[in-house]
Tab-separated table of C-alpha atoms and ligand atoms in Angstrom:
chain	number	residue	atom	x	y	z
A	1	MET	CA	161.052	44.293	189.406
A	2	LYS	CA	160.682	44.305	185.704
A	3	ASN	CA	163.917	45.194	183.865
A	4	PRO	CA	163.118	48.513	182.060
A	5	GLU	CA	165.103	47.101	179.157
A	6	PHE	CA	162.398	44.586	178.739
A	7	SER	CA	159.876	47.382	178.054
A	8	ARG	CA	157.540	46.364	175.210
A	9	ARG	CA	158.800	49.246	173.043
A	10	ASN	CA	162.449	48.085	173.428
A	11	THR	CA	161.491	44.506	172.617
A	12	LEU	CA	159.597	45.601	169.479
A	13	LYS	CA	162.513	47.833	168.416
A	14	LEU	CA	164.887	44.931	168.846
A	15	LEU	CA	162.600	42.686	166.856
A	16	GLY	CA	162.076	45.447	164.295
A	17	LEU	CA	165.822	45.713	163.858
A	18	GLY	CA	165.971	42.316	162.411
A	19	SER	CA	163.057	40.461	163.730
A	20	SER	CA	163.986	37.333	165.474
A	21	ALA	CA	167.705	37.964	164.825
A	22	GLY	CA	167.616	40.423	167.717
A	23	ALA	CA	165.648	37.979	169.800
A	24	LEU	CA	168.170	35.261	169.023
A	25	SER	CA	171.021	37.535	170.204
A	26	LEU	CA	168.921	38.504	173.231
A	27	PHE	CA	168.097	34.962	174.230
A	28	GLY	CA	170.781	32.880	172.413
A	29	GLY	CA	173.974	34.533	173.783
A	30	ILE	CA	175.486	35.004	170.291
A	31	SER	CA	176.299	38.312	168.521
A	32	THR	CA	173.560	39.984	166.517
A	33	ALA	CA	175.641	39.596	163.384
A	34	GLU	CA	175.936	35.860	164.005
A	35	ALA	CA	172.237	35.628	164.760
A	36	ARG	CA	171.336	37.669	161.659
A	37	GLU	CA	173.674	35.478	159.626
A	38	GLN	CA	172.065	32.453	161.174
A	39	GLN	CA	168.567	33.931	160.819
A	40	GLY	CA	169.352	34.966	157.194
A	41	THR	CA	170.243	31.386	156.294
A	42	PRO	CA	167.008	29.334	156.159
A	43	GLN	CA	166.806	25.937	157.895
A	44	TYR	CA	167.502	23.878	154.806
A	45	ALA	CA	170.710	25.774	154.075
A	46	LYS	CA	171.912	26.245	157.625
A	47	GLY	CA	175.693	26.147	157.495
A	48	LEU	CA	175.715	26.403	153.707
A	49	ALA	CA	177.113	29.539	152.209
A	50	PRO	CA	174.732	31.338	149.845
A	51	VAL	CA	175.019	29.600	146.489
A	52	LYS	CA	175.956	31.642	143.461
A	53	ILE	CA	175.924	30.847	139.752
A	54	LYS	CA	179.418	29.869	138.617
A	55	SER	CA	178.717	29.312	134.921
A	56	VAL	CA	175.913	28.950	132.387
A	57	LYS	CA	176.560	26.972	129.220
A	58	ALA	CA	174.691	25.357	126.349
A	59	ILE	CA	174.951	21.638	125.570
A	60	ALA	CA	173.812	20.787	122.027
A	61	THR	CA	173.033	17.235	120.935
A	62	ALA	CA	170.845	15.341	118.471
A	63	PRO	CA	170.726	11.636	119.483
A	64	GLN	CA	167.335	11.084	117.782
A	65	GLY	CA	167.892	13.465	114.869
A	66	SER	CA	166.152	16.542	116.311
A	67	ASN	CA	168.497	19.284	117.494
A	68	LEU	CA	168.215	19.560	121.295
A	69	ILE	CA	169.662	22.363	123.452
A	70	VAL	CA	170.119	21.979	127.198
A	71	VAL	CA	171.414	24.676	129.546
A	72	LYS	CA	173.723	23.582	132.366
A	73	VAL	CA	173.988	25.985	135.313
A	74	GLU	CA	176.949	25.214	137.548
A	75	THR	CA	177.116	26.721	141.036
A	76	THR	CA	179.620	27.657	143.695
A	77	GLU	CA	178.493	24.600	145.679
A	78	PRO	CA	180.621	21.644	144.534
A	79	GLY	CA	178.549	19.105	142.604
A	80	LEU	CA	175.399	21.220	142.621
A	81	TYR	CA	174.205	22.065	139.109
A	82	GLY	CA	170.925	22.337	137.226
A	83	LEU	CA	169.698	21.447	133.732
A	84	GLY	CA	167.041	23.197	131.653
A	85	CYS	CA	165.573	22.800	128.145
A	86	ALA	CA	166.233	25.561	125.593
A	87	THR	CA	165.255	23.601	122.491
A	88	PHE	CA	164.397	25.594	119.359
A	89	THR	CA	165.347	22.886	116.919
A	90	GLN	CA	165.120	24.994	113.716
A	91	ARG	CA	167.492	27.724	115.011
A	92	ALA	CA	169.473	25.784	117.619
A	93	VAL	CA	172.829	27.450	116.882
A	94	ALA	CA	171.331	30.895	117.496
A	95	VAL	CA	170.105	29.771	120.932
A	96	VAL	CA	173.554	28.364	121.777
A	97	THR	CA	175.062	31.787	121.007
A	98	ALA	CA	172.469	33.607	123.106
A	99	ILE	CA	173.301	31.324	126.051
A	100	ASN	CA	177.089	31.218	125.799
A	101	ALA	CA	177.650	34.807	124.661
A	102	TYR	CA	175.076	36.637	126.798
A	103	LEU	CA	173.388	34.540	129.486
A	104	ASN	CA	176.632	33.363	131.103
A	105	ASP	CA	177.917	36.928	131.570
A	106	PHE	CA	174.586	38.085	132.941
A	107	CYS	CA	174.203	35.286	135.469
A	108	VAL	CA	177.663	34.550	136.905
A	109	GLY	CA	177.884	35.589	140.555
A	110	LYS	CA	174.140	35.910	141.003
A	111	ASP	CA	172.146	34.026	143.674
A	112	VAL	CA	170.633	30.734	142.446
A	113	ASP	CA	167.575	31.064	144.682
A	114	ASN	CA	165.851	34.148	143.230
A	115	ILE	CA	164.270	32.501	140.184
A	116	GLU	CA	161.484	35.080	139.703
A	117	ASP	CA	163.948	37.966	139.834
A	118	MET	CA	166.423	36.155	137.571
A	119	TRP	CA	163.629	35.461	135.081
A	120	ASN	CA	162.582	39.102	134.903
A	121	GLY	CA	166.188	40.249	134.876
A	122	VAL	CA	167.118	38.160	131.845
A	123	TYR	CA	163.745	38.908	130.184
A	124	VAL	CA	164.465	42.666	130.092
A	125	SER	CA	168.265	42.389	129.833
A	126	SER	CA	168.087	42.516	126.018
A	127	TYR	CA	165.586	45.424	126.073
A	128	TRP	CA	163.899	43.859	123.039
A	129	ARG	CA	162.231	40.651	124.183
A	130	ASN	CA	159.680	37.857	123.599
A	131	GLY	CA	161.369	36.178	120.671
A	132	PRO	CA	161.826	32.386	120.150
A	133	VAL	CA	165.647	32.520	120.465
A	134	LEU	CA	165.913	34.595	123.649
A	135	ASN	CA	162.888	32.954	125.268
A	136	ASN	CA	164.431	29.518	124.741
A	137	ALA	CA	167.742	30.650	126.254
A	138	LEU	CA	165.798	32.101	129.214
A	139	SER	CA	163.841	28.855	129.564
A	140	GLY	CA	167.033	26.829	129.815
A	141	LEU	CA	168.204	29.006	132.693
A	142	ASP	CA	164.789	29.052	134.384
A	143	GLN	CA	164.297	25.282	134.316
A	144	ALA	CA	167.887	24.758	135.523
A	145	LEU	CA	167.288	27.075	138.495
A	146	TRP	CA	164.141	25.107	139.395
A	147	ASP	CA	166.208	21.913	139.109
A	148	ILE	CA	168.770	23.407	141.525
A	149	LYS	CA	166.081	24.616	143.918
A	150	GLY	CA	164.606	21.115	144.031
A	151	LYS	CA	168.033	19.651	144.768
A	152	ARG	CA	168.669	22.257	147.507
A	153	ALA	CA	165.255	21.576	148.990
A	154	ASN	CA	165.864	17.857	148.567
A	155	MET	CA	162.525	17.320	146.785
A	156	PRO	CA	161.163	16.858	143.225
A	157	VAL	CA	160.195	20.150	141.580
A	158	TYR	CA	156.475	19.244	141.504
A	159	GLN	CA	156.549	19.365	145.316
A	160	LEU	CA	157.799	22.989	145.129
A	161	LEU	CA	155.034	23.784	142.615
A	162	GLY	CA	152.318	22.511	144.940
A	163	GLY	CA	152.476	18.725	145.033
A	164	LYS	CA	150.453	16.121	143.125
A	165	SER	CA	146.917	16.655	141.831
A	166	ARG	CA	147.017	13.239	140.088
A	167	PHE	CA	148.996	9.995	140.502
A	168	ALA	CA	150.530	10.215	136.982
A	169	ILE	CA	150.084	12.134	133.710
A	170	PRO	CA	147.671	10.948	130.994
A	171	CYS	CA	149.364	11.378	127.608
A	172	TYR	CA	148.499	11.177	123.958
A	173	SER	CA	150.501	9.358	121.325
A	174	HIS	CA	150.688	9.797	117.530
A	175	ALA	CA	149.036	7.500	114.963
A	176	ASN	CA	149.783	7.900	111.276
A	177	GLY	CA	149.262	6.200	107.911
A	178	THR	CA	148.864	7.097	104.241
A	179	THR	CA	145.259	5.805	104.145
A	180	PRO	CA	142.417	6.039	106.711
A	181	GLU	CA	142.565	2.263	107.160
A	182	ALA	CA	146.318	2.375	107.862
A	183	VAL	CA	145.719	5.133	110.442
A	184	ALA	CA	143.020	2.978	112.100
A	185	ASP	CA	145.446	0.033	112.311
A	186	ASP	CA	148.032	2.305	113.925
A	187	VAL	CA	145.439	3.531	116.439
A	188	LYS	CA	144.636	-0.076	117.388
A	189	ARG	CA	148.347	-0.807	117.855
A	190	ILE	CA	148.758	2.193	120.164
A	191	MET	CA	145.541	1.394	122.093
A	192	GLU	CA	147.065	-1.993	122.926
A	193	SER	CA	149.893	-0.207	124.769
A	194	GLY	CA	147.316	1.510	126.980
A	195	PHE	CA	146.930	5.004	125.515
A	196	GLN	CA	143.390	6.394	125.839
A	197	HIS	CA	144.197	9.537	123.805
A	198	ILE	CA	145.613	9.265	120.269
A	199	ARG	CA	146.322	11.947	117.656
A	200	ILE	CA	145.461	10.850	114.111
A	201	GLN	CA	147.201	12.260	111.009
A	202	GLN	CA	146.945	10.834	107.497
A	203	GLY	CA	150.272	11.354	105.744
A	204	GLY	CA	151.572	13.770	108.393
A	205	TYR	CA	150.536	17.422	108.515
A	206	GLY	CA	148.216	18.517	105.693
A	207	ALA	CA	148.162	14.956	104.286
A	208	VAL	CA	151.322	15.938	102.451
A	209	GLY	CA	152.507	12.324	102.698
A	210	ALA	CA	149.345	10.967	101.076
A	211	THR	CA	149.653	13.092	97.925
A	212	VAL	CA	151.012	11.343	94.786
A	213	ASP	CA	150.394	13.789	91.959
A	214	LYS	CA	153.138	16.187	90.742
A	215	PRO	CA	152.185	19.797	91.468
A	216	ASP	CA	152.245	22.440	88.741
A	217	PHE	CA	154.863	24.563	90.538
A	218	LYS	CA	157.347	21.693	90.338
A	219	ALA	CA	156.563	21.152	86.652
A	220	ALA	CA	157.248	24.898	86.256
A	221	ASN	CA	160.532	24.583	88.222
A	222	PHE	CA	159.278	27.102	90.789
A	223	GLY	CA	160.402	26.967	94.410
A	224	GLY	CA	163.036	24.737	95.984
A	225	GLU	CA	163.747	21.149	95.071
A	226	THR	CA	162.838	19.887	98.531
A	227	ASP	CA	159.737	22.089	98.898
A	228	SER	CA	156.736	19.926	99.630
A	229	TYR	CA	153.320	20.144	98.045
A	230	MET	CA	150.044	20.270	99.957
A	231	ASN	CA	146.861	19.345	98.121
A	232	VAL	CA	144.488	21.449	100.218
A	233	PRO	CA	141.171	20.122	98.789
A	234	LEU	CA	142.396	16.515	99.260
A	235	TYR	CA	143.401	17.309	102.863
A	236	LEU	CA	140.046	18.956	103.702
A	237	LYS	CA	138.187	15.892	102.369
A	238	SER	CA	140.556	13.323	103.951
A	239	VAL	CA	140.188	14.385	107.612
A	240	PRO	CA	136.423	13.752	108.084
A	241	LYS	CA	136.858	10.469	106.171
A	242	MET	CA	139.774	9.472	108.419
A	243	PHE	CA	137.720	10.200	111.598
A	244	GLU	CA	134.790	8.188	110.180
A	245	VAL	CA	136.979	5.138	109.417
A	246	VAL	CA	138.899	5.293	112.719
A	247	ARG	CA	135.739	5.691	114.832
A	248	LYS	CA	134.135	2.702	112.996
A	249	ALA	CA	137.257	0.537	113.430
A	250	CYS	CA	138.295	1.594	116.961
A	251	GLY	CA	134.996	2.456	118.708
A	252	ASP	CA	133.560	5.457	120.535
A	253	GLU	CA	135.661	5.304	123.702
A	254	ILE	CA	139.086	6.241	122.390
A	255	GLU	CA	139.823	9.983	122.528
A	256	LEU	CA	140.894	11.213	119.092
A	257	LEU	CA	142.918	14.363	118.406
A	258	HIS	CA	144.023	15.993	115.142
A	259	ASP	CA	146.510	18.765	114.280
A	260	ILE	CA	145.530	21.079	111.393
A	261	HIS	CA	148.912	22.723	111.972
A	262	GLU	CA	147.569	26.104	110.742
A	263	ARG	CA	147.828	24.896	107.093
A	264	VAL	CA	144.466	25.928	105.619
A	265	GLN	CA	142.502	29.170	105.280
A	266	PRO	CA	140.497	30.072	108.404
A	267	MET	CA	137.077	29.489	106.812
A	268	GLU	CA	138.295	26.164	105.342
A	269	ALA	CA	139.315	25.104	108.859
A	270	ILE	CA	135.955	26.175	110.335
A	271	ASN	CA	133.965	24.270	107.693
A	272	MET	CA	136.093	21.149	108.100
A	273	ILE	CA	135.894	21.191	111.912
A	274	LYS	CA	132.080	21.412	111.728
A	275	LYS	CA	132.113	18.128	109.753
A	276	LEU	CA	133.964	16.428	112.642
A	277	GLU	CA	131.365	17.097	115.348
A	278	ASP	CA	129.748	13.639	115.015
A	279	TYR	CA	133.113	11.971	115.625
A	280	ARG	CA	133.538	13.729	119.028
A	281	PRO	CA	137.190	14.877	118.679
A	282	PHE	CA	138.985	15.376	122.057
A	283	PHE	CA	140.517	18.472	120.446
A	284	ILE	CA	141.431	19.898	117.065
A	285	GLU	CA	144.757	21.708	117.191
A	286	ASP	CA	146.052	24.914	115.583
A	287	PRO	CA	143.067	25.608	113.292
A	288	PHE	CA	144.583	29.016	112.544
A	289	SER	CA	147.985	30.696	112.533
A	290	PRO	CA	148.860	32.971	115.467
A	291	GLU	CA	148.519	35.752	112.863
A	292	ASN	CA	144.791	34.958	112.547
A	293	MET	CA	143.606	35.037	116.182
A	294	GLU	CA	140.562	37.168	115.276
A	295	TRP	CA	138.968	34.185	113.504
A	296	PHE	CA	138.406	32.336	116.798
A	297	GLN	CA	135.221	34.345	117.397
A	298	GLN	CA	133.774	32.972	114.137
A	299	LEU	CA	134.944	29.453	114.988
A	300	ARG	CA	133.358	29.529	118.467
A	301	GLN	CA	130.079	30.718	116.945
A	302	SER	CA	130.218	27.937	114.314
A	303	THR	CA	131.022	24.785	116.307
A	304	THR	CA	131.445	23.321	119.807
A	305	VAL	CA	134.354	21.040	118.884
A	306	PRO	CA	137.082	21.533	121.540
A	307	ILE	CA	140.107	23.493	120.255
A	308	ALA	CA	143.783	23.493	121.235
A	309	MET	CA	146.100	26.336	120.308
A	310	GLY	CA	149.497	27.672	120.975
A	311	GLU	CA	152.712	25.862	120.159
A	312	LEU	CA	153.802	28.869	118.095
A	313	PHE	CA	153.051	31.436	120.809
A	314	ASN	CA	155.996	33.392	122.182
A	315	ASN	CA	154.384	36.484	123.580
A	316	ILE	CA	151.772	36.713	126.377
A	317	ASN	CA	149.899	39.272	124.248
A	318	GLU	CA	149.194	36.532	121.686
A	319	PHE	CA	147.106	34.436	124.073
A	320	LYS	CA	146.202	36.395	127.231
A	321	GLU	CA	142.914	37.790	125.869
A	322	PRO	CA	141.899	34.731	123.851
A	323	MET	CA	142.267	32.686	127.061
A	324	VAL	CA	140.266	35.198	129.108
A	325	ASN	CA	137.598	35.165	126.360
A	326	ARG	CA	137.618	31.339	126.275
A	327	MET	CA	138.509	31.262	122.576
A	328	PHE	CA	140.078	27.801	122.919
A	329	ASP	CA	139.922	24.955	125.418
A	330	PHE	CA	143.546	23.824	125.621
A	331	ILE	CA	146.713	25.949	125.737
A	332	ARG	CA	149.522	24.214	123.823
A	333	CYS	CA	152.539	26.385	124.520
A	334	HIS	CA	156.042	25.046	123.772
A	335	VAL	CA	157.259	25.638	127.344
A	336	SER	CA	160.792	26.621	126.345
A	337	GLN	CA	159.425	28.964	123.656
A	338	ILE	CA	157.702	31.086	126.301
A	339	GLY	CA	160.596	31.093	128.758
A	340	GLY	CA	160.276	28.036	130.965
A	341	ILE	CA	158.498	26.765	134.083
A	342	THR	CA	158.028	30.188	135.686
A	343	PRO	CA	155.807	31.627	132.881
A	344	ALA	CA	154.178	28.249	132.195
A	345	MET	CA	152.890	28.092	135.777
A	346	LYS	CA	151.438	31.592	135.368
A	347	ILE	CA	149.699	30.568	132.134
A	348	ALA	CA	148.308	27.428	133.774
A	349	ARG	CA	146.996	29.454	136.716
A	350	LEU	CA	145.407	31.977	134.351
A	351	GLY	CA	143.779	29.119	132.437
A	352	GLU	CA	142.259	27.734	135.623
A	353	TRP	CA	140.023	30.784	135.976
A	354	PHE	CA	138.764	30.581	132.390
A	355	ASN	CA	138.473	26.805	131.938
A	356	VAL	CA	141.440	26.578	129.630
A	357	ARG	CA	143.371	23.385	130.338
A	358	THR	CA	147.010	22.664	129.677
A	359	ALA	CA	148.289	20.489	126.803
A	360	TRP	CA	151.954	21.502	126.569
A	361	HIS	CA	153.676	20.956	123.234
A	362	GLY	CA	155.743	17.767	123.657
A	363	PRO	CA	157.130	16.393	120.384
A	364	ASN	CA	160.582	15.042	119.495
A	365	ASP	CA	162.057	18.532	119.385
A	366	VAL	CA	161.891	18.900	123.163
A	367	SER	CA	164.715	17.430	125.259
A	368	PRO	CA	164.020	14.882	128.035
A	369	VAL	CA	164.739	17.730	130.505
A	370	GLY	CA	161.931	19.718	128.839
A	371	HIS	CA	159.596	16.720	128.944
A	372	ALA	CA	160.379	16.375	132.645
A	373	ALA	CA	159.614	20.068	133.197
A	374	HIS	CA	156.223	19.570	131.523
A	375	ALA	CA	155.583	16.546	133.728
A	376	HIS	CA	156.334	18.345	137.000
A	377	ILE	CA	153.886	21.106	136.038
A	378	ASP	CA	151.323	18.541	134.799
A	379	LEU	CA	151.418	16.640	138.096
A	380	THR	CA	150.580	19.816	139.991
A	381	VAL	CA	148.159	22.104	138.176
A	382	TRP	CA	144.444	21.401	138.708
A	383	ASN	CA	143.488	22.439	135.146
A	384	PHE	CA	145.720	19.846	133.482
A	385	GLY	CA	144.226	18.656	130.186
A	386	ILE	CA	146.512	16.183	128.419
A	387	GLN	CA	150.238	15.824	127.693
A	388	GLU	CA	151.813	15.062	124.310
A	389	ALA	CA	154.399	12.347	124.817
A	390	VAL	CA	157.190	10.723	122.865
A	391	GLN	CA	159.226	7.553	123.284
A	392	PHE	CA	162.912	8.001	124.234
A	393	SER	CA	165.282	5.777	122.214
A	394	ASP	CA	168.154	3.839	123.823
A	395	LYS	CA	170.605	6.363	122.356
A	396	MET	CA	168.595	9.190	123.937
A	397	GLN	CA	168.679	7.414	127.296
A	398	GLU	CA	172.450	6.962	127.037
A	399	VAL	CA	172.762	10.730	126.727
A	400	PHE	CA	170.008	11.565	129.260
A	401	SER	CA	169.457	9.487	132.411
A	402	GLY	CA	166.305	9.783	134.539
A	403	CYS	CA	164.021	10.428	131.539
A	404	PRO	CA	160.284	10.471	132.370
A	405	THR	CA	158.806	7.002	131.906
A	406	MET	CA	155.627	5.893	130.118
A	407	ASN	CA	153.373	3.122	131.360
A	408	LYS	CA	149.987	2.291	129.833
A	409	GLY	CA	149.573	5.823	128.479
A	410	TYR	CA	150.681	7.515	131.722
A	411	MET	CA	153.904	9.471	132.156
A	412	SER	CA	155.764	9.542	135.483
A	413	VAL	CA	158.750	11.560	136.612
A	414	ASN	CA	161.913	10.299	138.208
A	415	GLU	CA	161.083	10.734	141.942
A	416	VAL	CA	164.382	12.376	142.962
A	417	PRO	CA	165.248	15.970	143.991
A	418	GLY	CA	165.039	18.478	141.151
A	419	LEU	CA	163.654	17.728	137.684
A	420	GLY	CA	165.166	14.236	137.819
A	421	VAL	CA	167.038	14.193	134.486
A	422	ASP	CA	170.827	14.191	134.086
A	423	ILE	CA	173.062	14.428	131.007
A	424	ASN	CA	176.245	12.599	129.968
A	425	GLU	CA	178.135	15.317	128.114
A	426	LYS	CA	180.588	12.864	126.527
A	427	GLU	CA	177.722	10.845	125.053
A	428	ALA	CA	175.923	14.043	123.999
A	429	ALA	CA	178.976	15.166	122.040
A	430	LYS	CA	178.664	12.063	119.838
A	431	TYR	CA	175.552	13.541	118.172
A	432	PRO	CA	176.338	17.018	116.837
A	433	ILE	CA	173.435	19.261	115.858
A	434	GLY	CA	172.779	20.485	112.270
A	435	THR	CA	171.404	23.650	110.734
A	436	LYS	CA	169.134	22.252	108.020
A	437	SER	CA	165.341	22.356	108.433
A	438	ASN	CA	162.696	22.456	105.725
A	439	TRP	CA	159.342	24.118	106.382
A	440	GLN	CA	158.627	25.096	102.770
A	441	VAL	CA	155.149	23.814	101.900
A	442	ARG	CA	153.447	25.074	98.723
A	443	LYS	CA	150.048	24.897	97.019
A	444	MET	CA	149.555	23.750	93.405
A	445	ASP	CA	150.526	27.176	92.005
A	446	GLY	CA	153.553	27.447	94.276
A	447	THR	CA	152.022	29.757	96.902
A	448	LEU	CA	153.733	29.173	100.228
A	449	ILE	CA	151.586	27.859	103.061
A	450	ARG	CA	152.167	28.730	106.737
A	451	PRO	CA	153.465	25.263	107.702
B	501	GCO	C1	153.014	18.937	117.444
B	501	GCO	C2	153.733	19.872	116.560
B	501	GCO	C3	155.083	19.441	116.111
B	501	GCO	C4	155.787	20.556	115.352
B	501	GCO	C5	157.278	20.476	115.541
B	501	GCO	C6	157.987	21.654	114.900
B	501	GCO	O1	151.815	19.178	117.643
B	501	GCO	O2	153.633	18.050	117.989
B	501	GCO	O3	152.891	20.422	115.641
B	501	GCO	O4	155.108	18.293	115.425
B	501	GCO	O5	155.470	20.521	114.000
B	501	GCO	O6	157.555	20.473	116.881
B	501	GCO	O7	159.343	21.542	115.018
B	502	MG	MG1	151.046	20.849	116.689
């Protein structure tokens, strides 16, 4: 005879009361509380107490000159900690304060596993939000929590993000020179090391380094002593010439990129980009300032040269619509400037639906932890475009172990649980950060240029 207790309704109620926990107590001979406790603790953490955040601190270091900020999240599980990049090199001290004075208090005692909730919690915790300082602090925490989750899951973060869509990450390197011929020589040198994508700049941004004449504002003692001068007409003429010389010297195969770095008037940028069509640029970056997003319509109607935009973006409202309206082809966010891996994955997924590919900002003022975070995302997302890469000096690798590696133009991550990068705090302390940065660029009459 069927035991009435086993009636379907009772079984469902039991299961409803805590799903399989009830079943476990029914069939496993242990108390419901034990079963719920056991059921509440997923397989990978069976026997492990829930892990809480014990402390959040900023580690500041500058082994290669650029100020780098890394967040270290320590947990209640001995030896388990995470690292995340919070590098805003021009205002590094402000980010350190945001982390040590606010983030630590907010996070201590909270569960390490709920990254999405932690992200949104910190994001609104200051009421006012979306700024470079607070977003970088938030990014450090976010990346560190992903690092911890990878270590708890015993797998590299890219596996948590969806696994590999490619065997390694194609990257671009930087060629420079004060003349087009010198740039071409530098491109050849970099091609020999296997890169198939190379950014070309003559004299740095805005050809500032290729200008010899003394500007009128300096003769008039206007502006600061260290302010630099940009000869806009010379720059606008030099870029098409540089592409012509490099294409002739290095061939049609190599993918060439250039960064206008928002330094000219929108219509000047549009006219110059049109002159580059014959040289098939892979992308032209930051033709306009984030303050001039409306000009993209005009640009799209004027030329089909692929465009990359975004290292200065902080706020989703700056790029959501332009992406949906396909106003550029590559999104170049500085991942820590927008708040870390969590928002970057959302931006990449959004881009997939509108053919906008990723090209995360990856210069010297990103820590090796940040470069690793880029790489884990890059390995996973289908709409990956290209990754900006840098070389890590020996000093840098003494401070940071497990840095991503470069081989023939491809970046690879350290195949260990988490993001794969660790820090030696004693070594890091040998290279204190500074507060000086100079982004004052002026025209002949002294007018400041958005740098
Ligand atoms: C790039 C960038 C950088 C920035 C620098 C600012 O495309 O790599 O434009 O070089 O100028 O990161 O601190
Ligand atoms: Mg740039």
